[in-house]
Coordinates of C-alpha atoms and ligand atoms in Angstrom, one line a residue:
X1 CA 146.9 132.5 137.7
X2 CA 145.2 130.2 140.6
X3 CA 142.2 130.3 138.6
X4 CA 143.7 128.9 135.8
X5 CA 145.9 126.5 137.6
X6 CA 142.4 125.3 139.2
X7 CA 140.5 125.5 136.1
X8 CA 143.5 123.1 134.9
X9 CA 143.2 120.4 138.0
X10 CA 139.8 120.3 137.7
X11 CA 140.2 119.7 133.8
X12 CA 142.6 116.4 134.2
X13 CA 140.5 114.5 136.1
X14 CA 138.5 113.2 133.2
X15 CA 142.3 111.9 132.3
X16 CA 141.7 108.9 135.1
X17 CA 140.6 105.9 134.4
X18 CA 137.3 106.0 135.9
X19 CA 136.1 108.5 133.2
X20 CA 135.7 106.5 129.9
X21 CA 136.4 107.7 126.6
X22 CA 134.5 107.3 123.6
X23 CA 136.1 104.1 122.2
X24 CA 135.7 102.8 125.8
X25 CA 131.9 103.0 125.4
X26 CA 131.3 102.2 122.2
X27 CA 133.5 99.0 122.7
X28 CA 131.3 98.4 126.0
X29 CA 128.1 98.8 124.1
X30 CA 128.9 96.5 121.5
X31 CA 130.0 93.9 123.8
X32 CA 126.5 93.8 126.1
X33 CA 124.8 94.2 122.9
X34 CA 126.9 90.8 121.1
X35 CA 126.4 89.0 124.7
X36 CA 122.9 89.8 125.6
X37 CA 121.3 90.0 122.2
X38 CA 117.3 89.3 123.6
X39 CA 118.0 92.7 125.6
X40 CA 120.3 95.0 123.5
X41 CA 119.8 95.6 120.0
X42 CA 123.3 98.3 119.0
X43 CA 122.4 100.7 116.1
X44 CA 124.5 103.3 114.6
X45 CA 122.2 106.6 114.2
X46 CA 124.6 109.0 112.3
X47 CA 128.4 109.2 111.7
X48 CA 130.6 112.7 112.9
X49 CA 132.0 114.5 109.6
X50 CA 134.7 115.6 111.3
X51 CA 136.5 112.3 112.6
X52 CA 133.8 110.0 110.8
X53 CA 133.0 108.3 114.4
X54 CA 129.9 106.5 115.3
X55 CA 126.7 107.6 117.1
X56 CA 125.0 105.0 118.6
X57 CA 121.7 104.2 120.2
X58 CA 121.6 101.2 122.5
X59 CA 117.9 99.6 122.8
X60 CA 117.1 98.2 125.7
X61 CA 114.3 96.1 125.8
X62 CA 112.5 92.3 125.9
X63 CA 112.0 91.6 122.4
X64 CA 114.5 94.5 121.7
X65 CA 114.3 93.5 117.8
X66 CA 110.8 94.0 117.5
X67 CA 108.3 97.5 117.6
X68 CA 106.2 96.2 120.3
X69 CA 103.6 98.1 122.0
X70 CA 105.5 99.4 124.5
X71 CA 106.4 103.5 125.9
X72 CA 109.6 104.6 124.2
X73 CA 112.2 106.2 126.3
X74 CA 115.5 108.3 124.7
X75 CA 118.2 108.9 127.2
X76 CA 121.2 110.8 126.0
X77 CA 124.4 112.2 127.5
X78 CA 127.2 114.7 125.7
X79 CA 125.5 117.0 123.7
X80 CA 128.5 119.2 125.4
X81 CA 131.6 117.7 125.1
X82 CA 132.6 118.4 128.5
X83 CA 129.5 117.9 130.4
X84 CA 130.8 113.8 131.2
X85 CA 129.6 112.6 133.9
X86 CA 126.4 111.5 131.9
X87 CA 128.3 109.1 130.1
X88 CA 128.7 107.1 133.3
X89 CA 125.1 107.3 134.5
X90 CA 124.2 106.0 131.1
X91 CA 127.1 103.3 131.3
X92 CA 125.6 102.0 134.7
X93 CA 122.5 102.0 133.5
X94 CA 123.7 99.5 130.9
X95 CA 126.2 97.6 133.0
X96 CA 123.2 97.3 135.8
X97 CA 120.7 95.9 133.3
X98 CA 123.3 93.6 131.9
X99 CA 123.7 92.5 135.4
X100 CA 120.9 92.2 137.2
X101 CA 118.1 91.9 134.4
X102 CA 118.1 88.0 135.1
X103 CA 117.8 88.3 139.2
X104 CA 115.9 91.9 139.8
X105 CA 112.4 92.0 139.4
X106 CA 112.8 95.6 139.8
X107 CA 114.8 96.1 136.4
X108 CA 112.9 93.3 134.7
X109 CA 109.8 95.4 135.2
X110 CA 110.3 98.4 133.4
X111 CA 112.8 96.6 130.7
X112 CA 109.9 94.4 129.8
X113 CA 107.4 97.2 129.5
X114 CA 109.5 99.9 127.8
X115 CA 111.8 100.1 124.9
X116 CA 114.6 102.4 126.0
X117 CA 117.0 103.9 123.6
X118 CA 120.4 105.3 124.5
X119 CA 122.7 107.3 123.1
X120 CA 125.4 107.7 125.1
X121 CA 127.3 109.9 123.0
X122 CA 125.6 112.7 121.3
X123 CA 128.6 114.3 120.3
X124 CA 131.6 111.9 119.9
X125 CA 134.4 113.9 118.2
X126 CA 134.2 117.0 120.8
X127 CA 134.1 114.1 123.6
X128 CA 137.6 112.7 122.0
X129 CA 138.9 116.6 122.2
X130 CA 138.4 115.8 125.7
X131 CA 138.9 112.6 127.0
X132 CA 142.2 112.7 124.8
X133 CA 142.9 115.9 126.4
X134 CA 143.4 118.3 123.8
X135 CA 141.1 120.6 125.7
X136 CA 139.0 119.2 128.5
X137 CA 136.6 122.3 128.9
X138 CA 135.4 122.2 125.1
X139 CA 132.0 122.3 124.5
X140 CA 130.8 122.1 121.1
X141 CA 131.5 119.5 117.9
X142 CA 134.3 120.2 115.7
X143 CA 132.3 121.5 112.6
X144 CA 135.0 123.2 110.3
X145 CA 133.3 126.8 110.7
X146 CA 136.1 128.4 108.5
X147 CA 136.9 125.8 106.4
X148 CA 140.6 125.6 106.6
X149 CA 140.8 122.0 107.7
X150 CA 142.4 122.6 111.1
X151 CA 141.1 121.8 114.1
X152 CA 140.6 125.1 115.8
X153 CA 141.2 124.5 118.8
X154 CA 142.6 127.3 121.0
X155 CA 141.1 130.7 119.5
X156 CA 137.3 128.1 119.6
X157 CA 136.6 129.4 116.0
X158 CA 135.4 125.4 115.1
X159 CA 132.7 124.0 116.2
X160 CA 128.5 124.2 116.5
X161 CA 126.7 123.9 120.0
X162 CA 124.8 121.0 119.3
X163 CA 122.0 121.5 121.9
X164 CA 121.8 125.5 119.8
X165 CA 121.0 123.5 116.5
X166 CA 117.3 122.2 116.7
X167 CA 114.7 123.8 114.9
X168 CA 112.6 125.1 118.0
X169 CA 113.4 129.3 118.1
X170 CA 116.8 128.2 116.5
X171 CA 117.2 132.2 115.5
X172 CA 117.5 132.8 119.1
X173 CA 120.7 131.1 119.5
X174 CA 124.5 132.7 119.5
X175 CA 125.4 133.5 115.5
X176 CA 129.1 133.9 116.1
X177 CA 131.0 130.8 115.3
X178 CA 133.7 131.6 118.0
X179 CA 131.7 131.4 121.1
X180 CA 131.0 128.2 122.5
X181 CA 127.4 128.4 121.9
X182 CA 127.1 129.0 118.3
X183 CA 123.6 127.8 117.1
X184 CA 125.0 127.0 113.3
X185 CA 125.0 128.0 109.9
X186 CA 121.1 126.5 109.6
X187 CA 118.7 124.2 112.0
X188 CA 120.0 120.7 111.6
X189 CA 123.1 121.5 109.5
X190 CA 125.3 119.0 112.1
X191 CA 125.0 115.1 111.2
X192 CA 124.7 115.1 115.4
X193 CA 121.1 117.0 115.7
X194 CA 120.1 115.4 112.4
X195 CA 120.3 111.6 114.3
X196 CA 118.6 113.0 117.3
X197 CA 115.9 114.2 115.0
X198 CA 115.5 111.4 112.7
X199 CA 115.3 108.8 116.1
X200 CA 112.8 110.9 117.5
X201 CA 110.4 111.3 114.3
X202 CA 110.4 107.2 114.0
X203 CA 109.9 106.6 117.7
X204 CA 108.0 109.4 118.6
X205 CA 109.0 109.1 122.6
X206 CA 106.9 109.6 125.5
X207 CA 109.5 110.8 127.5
X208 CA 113.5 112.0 127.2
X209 CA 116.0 112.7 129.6
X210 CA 119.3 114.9 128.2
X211 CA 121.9 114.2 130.4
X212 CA 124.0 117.6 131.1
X213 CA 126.5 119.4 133.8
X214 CA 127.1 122.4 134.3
X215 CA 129.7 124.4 133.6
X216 CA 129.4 127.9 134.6
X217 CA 125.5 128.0 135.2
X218 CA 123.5 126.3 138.4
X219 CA 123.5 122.4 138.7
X220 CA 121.9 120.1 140.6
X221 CA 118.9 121.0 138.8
X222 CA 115.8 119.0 136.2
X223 CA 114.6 121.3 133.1
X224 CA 111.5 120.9 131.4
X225 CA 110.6 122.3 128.0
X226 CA 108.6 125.3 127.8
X227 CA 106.2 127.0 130.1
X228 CA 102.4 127.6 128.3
X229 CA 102.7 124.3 126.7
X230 CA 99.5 122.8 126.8
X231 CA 101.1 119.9 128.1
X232 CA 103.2 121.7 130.7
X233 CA 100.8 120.2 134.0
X234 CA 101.5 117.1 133.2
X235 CA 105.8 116.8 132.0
X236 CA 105.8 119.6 135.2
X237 CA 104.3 116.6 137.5
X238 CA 106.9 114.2 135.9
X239 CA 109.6 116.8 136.7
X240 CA 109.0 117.8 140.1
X241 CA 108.5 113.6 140.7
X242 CA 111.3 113.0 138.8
X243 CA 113.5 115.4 141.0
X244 CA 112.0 114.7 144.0
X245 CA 114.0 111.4 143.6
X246 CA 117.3 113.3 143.4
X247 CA 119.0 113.7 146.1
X248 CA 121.1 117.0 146.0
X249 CA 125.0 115.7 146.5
X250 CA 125.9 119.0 147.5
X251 CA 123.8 120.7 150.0
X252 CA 120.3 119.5 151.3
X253 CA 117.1 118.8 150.0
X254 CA 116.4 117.7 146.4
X255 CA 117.2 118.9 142.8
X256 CA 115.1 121.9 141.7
X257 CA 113.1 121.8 138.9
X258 CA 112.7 125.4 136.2
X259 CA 111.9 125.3 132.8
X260 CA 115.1 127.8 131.8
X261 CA 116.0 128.9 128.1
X262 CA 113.5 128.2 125.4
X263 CA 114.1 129.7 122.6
X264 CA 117.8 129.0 122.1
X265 CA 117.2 125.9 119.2
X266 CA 118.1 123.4 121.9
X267 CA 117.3 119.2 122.2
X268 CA 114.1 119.1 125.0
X269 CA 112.0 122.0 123.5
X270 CA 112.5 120.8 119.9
X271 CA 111.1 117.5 120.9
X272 CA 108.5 118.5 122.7
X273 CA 107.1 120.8 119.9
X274 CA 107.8 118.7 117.6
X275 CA 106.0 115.3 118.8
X276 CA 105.5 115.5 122.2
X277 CA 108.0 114.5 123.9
X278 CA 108.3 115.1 127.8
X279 CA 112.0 116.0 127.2
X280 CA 113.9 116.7 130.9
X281 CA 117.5 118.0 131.0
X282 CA 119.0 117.2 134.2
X283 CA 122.2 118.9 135.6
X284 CA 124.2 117.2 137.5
X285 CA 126.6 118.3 140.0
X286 CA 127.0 121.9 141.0
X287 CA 129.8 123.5 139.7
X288 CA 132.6 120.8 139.1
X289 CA 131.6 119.7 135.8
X290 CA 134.0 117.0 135.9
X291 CA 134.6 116.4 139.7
X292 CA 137.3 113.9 141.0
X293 CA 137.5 110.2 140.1
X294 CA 136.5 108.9 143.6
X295 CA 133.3 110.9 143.6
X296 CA 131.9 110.0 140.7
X297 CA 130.1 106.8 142.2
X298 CA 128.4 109.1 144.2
X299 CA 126.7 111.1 141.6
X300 CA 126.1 108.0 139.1
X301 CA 124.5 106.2 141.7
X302 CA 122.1 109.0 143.2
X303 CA 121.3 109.9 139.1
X304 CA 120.4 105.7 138.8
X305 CA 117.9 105.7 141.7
X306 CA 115.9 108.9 139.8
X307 CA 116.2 107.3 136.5
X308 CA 115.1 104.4 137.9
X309 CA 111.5 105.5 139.2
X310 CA 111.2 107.7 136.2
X311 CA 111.4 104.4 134.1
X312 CA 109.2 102.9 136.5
X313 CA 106.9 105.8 136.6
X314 CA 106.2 105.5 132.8
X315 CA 106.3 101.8 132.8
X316 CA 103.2 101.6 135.3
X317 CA 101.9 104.9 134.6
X318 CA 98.9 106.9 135.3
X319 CA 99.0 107.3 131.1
X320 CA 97.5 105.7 128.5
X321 CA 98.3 103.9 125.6
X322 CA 96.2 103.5 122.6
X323 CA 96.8 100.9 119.9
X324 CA 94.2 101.2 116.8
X325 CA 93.4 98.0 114.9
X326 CA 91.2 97.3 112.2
X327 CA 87.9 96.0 113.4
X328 CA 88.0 93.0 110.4
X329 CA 91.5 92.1 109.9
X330 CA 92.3 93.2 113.8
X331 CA 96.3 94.3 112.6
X332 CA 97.3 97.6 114.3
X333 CA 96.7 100.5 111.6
X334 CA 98.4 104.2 111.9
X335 CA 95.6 107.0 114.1
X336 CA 96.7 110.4 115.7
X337 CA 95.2 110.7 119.2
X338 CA 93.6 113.9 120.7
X339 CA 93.2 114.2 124.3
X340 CA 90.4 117.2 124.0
X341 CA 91.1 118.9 127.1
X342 CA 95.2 119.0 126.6
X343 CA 95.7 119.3 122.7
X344 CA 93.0 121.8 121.9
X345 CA 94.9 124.3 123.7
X346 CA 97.4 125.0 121.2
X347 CA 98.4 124.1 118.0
X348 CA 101.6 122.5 118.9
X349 CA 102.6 119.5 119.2
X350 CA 98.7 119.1 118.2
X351 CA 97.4 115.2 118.6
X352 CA 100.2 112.7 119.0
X353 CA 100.6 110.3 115.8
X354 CA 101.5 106.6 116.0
X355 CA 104.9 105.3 116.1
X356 CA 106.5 104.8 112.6
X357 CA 106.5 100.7 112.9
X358 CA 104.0 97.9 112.7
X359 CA 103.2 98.3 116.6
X360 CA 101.2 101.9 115.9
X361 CA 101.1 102.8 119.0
X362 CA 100.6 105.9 121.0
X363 CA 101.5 106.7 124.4
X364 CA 100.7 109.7 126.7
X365 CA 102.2 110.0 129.9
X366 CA 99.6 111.3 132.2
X367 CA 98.1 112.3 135.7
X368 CA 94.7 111.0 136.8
X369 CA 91.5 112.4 136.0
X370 CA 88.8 111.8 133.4
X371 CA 89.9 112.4 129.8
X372 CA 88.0 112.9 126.7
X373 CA 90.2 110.8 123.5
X374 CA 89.6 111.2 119.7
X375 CA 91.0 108.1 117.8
X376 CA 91.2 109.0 113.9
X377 CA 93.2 107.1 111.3
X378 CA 95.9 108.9 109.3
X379 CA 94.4 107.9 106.1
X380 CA 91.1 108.8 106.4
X381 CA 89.1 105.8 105.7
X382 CA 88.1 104.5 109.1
X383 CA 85.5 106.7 111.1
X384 CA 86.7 108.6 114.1
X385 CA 86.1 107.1 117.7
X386 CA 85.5 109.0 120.7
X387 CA 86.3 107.6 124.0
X388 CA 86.1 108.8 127.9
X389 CA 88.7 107.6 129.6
X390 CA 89.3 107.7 133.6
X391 CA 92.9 107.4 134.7
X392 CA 93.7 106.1 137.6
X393 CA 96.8 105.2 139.5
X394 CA 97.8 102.9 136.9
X395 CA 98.8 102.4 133.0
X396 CA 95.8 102.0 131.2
X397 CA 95.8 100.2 128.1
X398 CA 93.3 100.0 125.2
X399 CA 92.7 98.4 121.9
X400 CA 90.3 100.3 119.8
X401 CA 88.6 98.6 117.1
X402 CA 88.5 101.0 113.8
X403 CA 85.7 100.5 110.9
X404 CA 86.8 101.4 107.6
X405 CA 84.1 102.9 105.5
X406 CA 85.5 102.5 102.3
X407 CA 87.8 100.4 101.4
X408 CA 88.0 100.0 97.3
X409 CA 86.3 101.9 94.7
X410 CA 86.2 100.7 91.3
X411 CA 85.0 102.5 87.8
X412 CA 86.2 102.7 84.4
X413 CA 88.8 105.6 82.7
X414 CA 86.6 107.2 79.3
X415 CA 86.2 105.1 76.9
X416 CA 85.3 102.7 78.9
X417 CA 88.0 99.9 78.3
X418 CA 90.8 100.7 81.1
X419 CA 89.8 100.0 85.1
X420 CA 90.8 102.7 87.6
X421 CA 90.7 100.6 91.3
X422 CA 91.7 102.6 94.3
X423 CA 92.2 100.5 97.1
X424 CA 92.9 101.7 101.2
X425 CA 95.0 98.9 102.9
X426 CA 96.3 98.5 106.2
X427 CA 99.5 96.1 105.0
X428 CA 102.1 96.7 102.2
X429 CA 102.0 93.5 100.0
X430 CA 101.1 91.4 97.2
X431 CA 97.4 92.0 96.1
X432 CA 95.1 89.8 94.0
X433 CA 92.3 91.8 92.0
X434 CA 89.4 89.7 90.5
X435 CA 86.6 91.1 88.6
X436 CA 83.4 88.8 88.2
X437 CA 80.2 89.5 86.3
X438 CA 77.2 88.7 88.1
X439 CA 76.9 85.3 86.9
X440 CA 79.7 84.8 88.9
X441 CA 82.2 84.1 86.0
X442 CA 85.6 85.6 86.1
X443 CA 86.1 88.6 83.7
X444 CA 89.8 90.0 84.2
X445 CA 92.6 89.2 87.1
X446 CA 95.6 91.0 87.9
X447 CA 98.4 90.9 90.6
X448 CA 99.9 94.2 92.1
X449 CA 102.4 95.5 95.0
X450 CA 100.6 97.5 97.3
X451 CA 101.5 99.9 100.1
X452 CA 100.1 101.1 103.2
X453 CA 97.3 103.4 102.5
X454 CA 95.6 104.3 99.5
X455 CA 96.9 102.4 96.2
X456 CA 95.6 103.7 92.8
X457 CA 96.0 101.1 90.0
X458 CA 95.0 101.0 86.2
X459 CA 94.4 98.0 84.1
X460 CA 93.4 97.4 80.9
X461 CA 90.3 95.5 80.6
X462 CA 91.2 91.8 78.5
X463 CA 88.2 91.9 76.5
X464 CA 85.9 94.9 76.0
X465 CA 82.7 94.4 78.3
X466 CA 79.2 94.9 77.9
X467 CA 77.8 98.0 79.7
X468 CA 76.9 96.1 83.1
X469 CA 77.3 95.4 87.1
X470 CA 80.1 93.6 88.0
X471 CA 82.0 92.7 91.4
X472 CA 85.5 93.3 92.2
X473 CA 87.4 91.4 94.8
X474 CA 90.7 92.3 96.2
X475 CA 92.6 89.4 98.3
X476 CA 95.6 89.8 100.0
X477 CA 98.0 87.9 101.3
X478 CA 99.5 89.0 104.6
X479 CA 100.9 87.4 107.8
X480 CA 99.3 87.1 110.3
X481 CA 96.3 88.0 108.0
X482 CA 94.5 87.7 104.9
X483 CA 92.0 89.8 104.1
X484 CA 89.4 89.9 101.3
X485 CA 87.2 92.5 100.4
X486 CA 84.5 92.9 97.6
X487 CA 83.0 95.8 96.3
X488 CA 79.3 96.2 96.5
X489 CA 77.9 95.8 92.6
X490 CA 80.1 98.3 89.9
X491 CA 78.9 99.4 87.1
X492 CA 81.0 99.5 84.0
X493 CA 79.8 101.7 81.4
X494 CA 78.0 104.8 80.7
X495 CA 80.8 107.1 81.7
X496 CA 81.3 110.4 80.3
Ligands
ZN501 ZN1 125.1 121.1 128.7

């Protein structure tokens, strides 16, 4: 009986004010985002099925509606609906950048180098279970596991643990859809995970930090994904810096750092495998997972000065970023880089691929030494480049010039009347394709949409030509370029 009536106390502090619900957040997002629109850009990134509310992801950058060139960053809280107190690190974070972004040199630095996404809410409806205090110790989201439209609430029968449902050894986690830490009926079966995942294939972050508290298990305490990754030196350097700048609250010394459950389905080790990611949990607090209003300043603000240096440690590195351009148009084109002595050690995650946007850009978080990097283009038309790279104390940033070696290829379908043109671009657009004979006179033209990659076209010739050489140009109209190329002399005719 004390232990419940303590269990219960404990419970109804995330009733006081200085715990904000749901609507609380998302209305404070959207106002920083509405006031300060050249540093927030607001995006909703999946909706609940259960209560149909919101996911966001806040963006926090200069520039925030373009895909620069800059590290991307994910910070979430409330993948557990009762693990709070991340909600409020992430809600200072905002309220301090909204703040202090004009006056502090500090924040100004790393917003201007990185584009930070947050999502302050990973799982809204079981965070309305409790903020509105149905039940403040639930953990999961309210999937309908049997299907009988209530919300099942008391016996725990609803619901999927969402950091159970990535597709990273999901078959470890808990099948029974009572406990608390049921995995799901399938990897990705909650609209929750499936946001996380589809944010993370199209910005492909360097790092992550999951916000978490813990509720029976150790706090005070940063995970990284999984040890034997071949990157696992380098996110275990982050870590232990990382932690280093987080002051235990209770007890001495700083937060610990272990790599704990792996193959469980859950949100760091997914990433990671997946593309990369130096995905961190941290656990704040020790065993009050939602400790008394008047403390909670004390562990937002100790959480802020960590966050703050890991931002700061990305921003300004050691790491290396690696934007591939075309060496003729010079616009950014999609590579994978391979760091030799890192991603040769296992097959996964393998060589990091570009961002999903017009920026193309890679970024590896890394420690200093001398680094052997293989550049190669997704599409296969632009030869490999090798470089060495020394990393120092610093970020270093390079633009690698790319040479296509084929470009267009041009010859005739049988019976020699219909042109087959396959052309490699760089930029989706509007193409122009003009065939001349060698006299220079213009044969046949054509207009065509093309997308990125490799674009294969057929045309019927106008007239029937003689059996000759011929030259085919390809213009394009593109901002900021416009690029021509020309095939060497084709030969039309004589095909079998
Ligand atoms: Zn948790």
């Amino acid at each position: 009986m004390i232990l419940f009536w303590l269990v219960f106390l404990i419970g109804q502090h995330v009733a006081d004010p200085r715990y904000h619900t749901g609507e609380q957040i998302r209305a404070f997002f959207d106002s920083v985002a509405t006031q300060r629109p050249d540093l927030f850009v607001l995006d909703t990134i999946g909706v609940t099925d259960r209560l149909g509310l919101p996911i966001l992801a806040l963006k926090i950058s200069d520039h925030p509606t373009e895909e620069e060139p800059e590290p991307r960053i994910l910070l979430t809280a409330i993948h557990h609906a009762e693990e709070v107190l991340g909600a409020e690190v992430l809600w200072a974070l905002v309220d301090t950048v909204f703040r202090a972004y004009d006056t502090d040199p500090e924040i100004r630095d790393w917003v201007d180098r990185l584009e930070v996404f947050v999502v302050p809410e990973v799982n809204p409806d079981g965070h309305w279970v409790v903020t509105s205090l149905q039940d403040t110790s639930w953990r999961k989201n309210l999937r309908d596991n049997d299907g009988d439209g209530a919300m099942d609430l008391e016996d725990r029968s609803d619901g999927v643990d969402l950091n159970r449902n990535y597709d990273f050894h999901w078959q470890g986690g808990n099948p029974d859809p009572a406990s608390s830490y049921y995995r799901g009926p399938s990897p990705f079966s909650e609209p929750e995970t499936r946001a996380i995942r589809d944010l993370t294939l199209r910005e492909r972050f360097s790092a992550a930090v999951h916000y978490h508290s813990p509720a029976i298990s150790m706090g005070e305490i940063v995970y990284t994904p999984y040890p034997g990754a071949p990157d696992f030196p380098y996110f275990l350097s982050l870590a232990i810096q990382f932690a280093g700048h987080l002051p235990k609250v209770q007890g001495t010394g700083t937060y610990a750092v272990l790599y704990g459950e792996y193959d469980v389905g859950n949100a760091r080790n997914w990433q990671y495998a997946a593309v990369g990611t130096y995905a961190l949990n941290v656990e704040i607090g020790s065993y009050l997972v939602q400790p008394p209003p008047e403390s909670v300043d004390v562990f937002v603000n100790t959480q802020l000065e960590g966050l703050f240096f890991l931002l700061h440690r990305v921003a300004r590195g050691p790491g290396l970023s690696i934007q591939a351009i075309d060496d003729h148009l010079g616009c950014p084109i999609p590579v994978q880089v391979e760091i030799l002595e890192i991603d040769t050690l296992a097959p996964v995650p393998g060589p990091r691929i570009s961002s999903e946007d017009e920026a193309f850009f890679v970024h590896r978080i890394l420690t200093p030494g001398s680094y052997t990097v293989v550049v190669s283009d997704l599409g296969q038309s632009y030869f490999p480049e090798t470089l060495h790279v020394e990393i120092g104390d610093t970020l270093v940033s390079l633009r690698v010039p790319m040479r296509a070696h084929q470009t267009l290829t041009l010859w005739t379908m049988p019976l020699g009347q219909r042109l087959e043109v396959r052309y490699y671009t760089p930029l989706a657009g509007q193409a122009e394709f003009l065939l001349f004979d060698v006299a220079g006179r213009l044969r046949g033209s054509w207009q065509a949409k093309v997308r990125r990659g490799w674009n294969r076209l057929l045309y019927p010739l106008p007239a029937p030509l003689p059996d000759a050489v011929y030259i085919l140009r390809v213009s394009q109209k593109n901002r900021p370029v416009h690029q021509t190329f020309a095939t060497p002399f084709v030969k039309i005719g004589g095909v079998r």
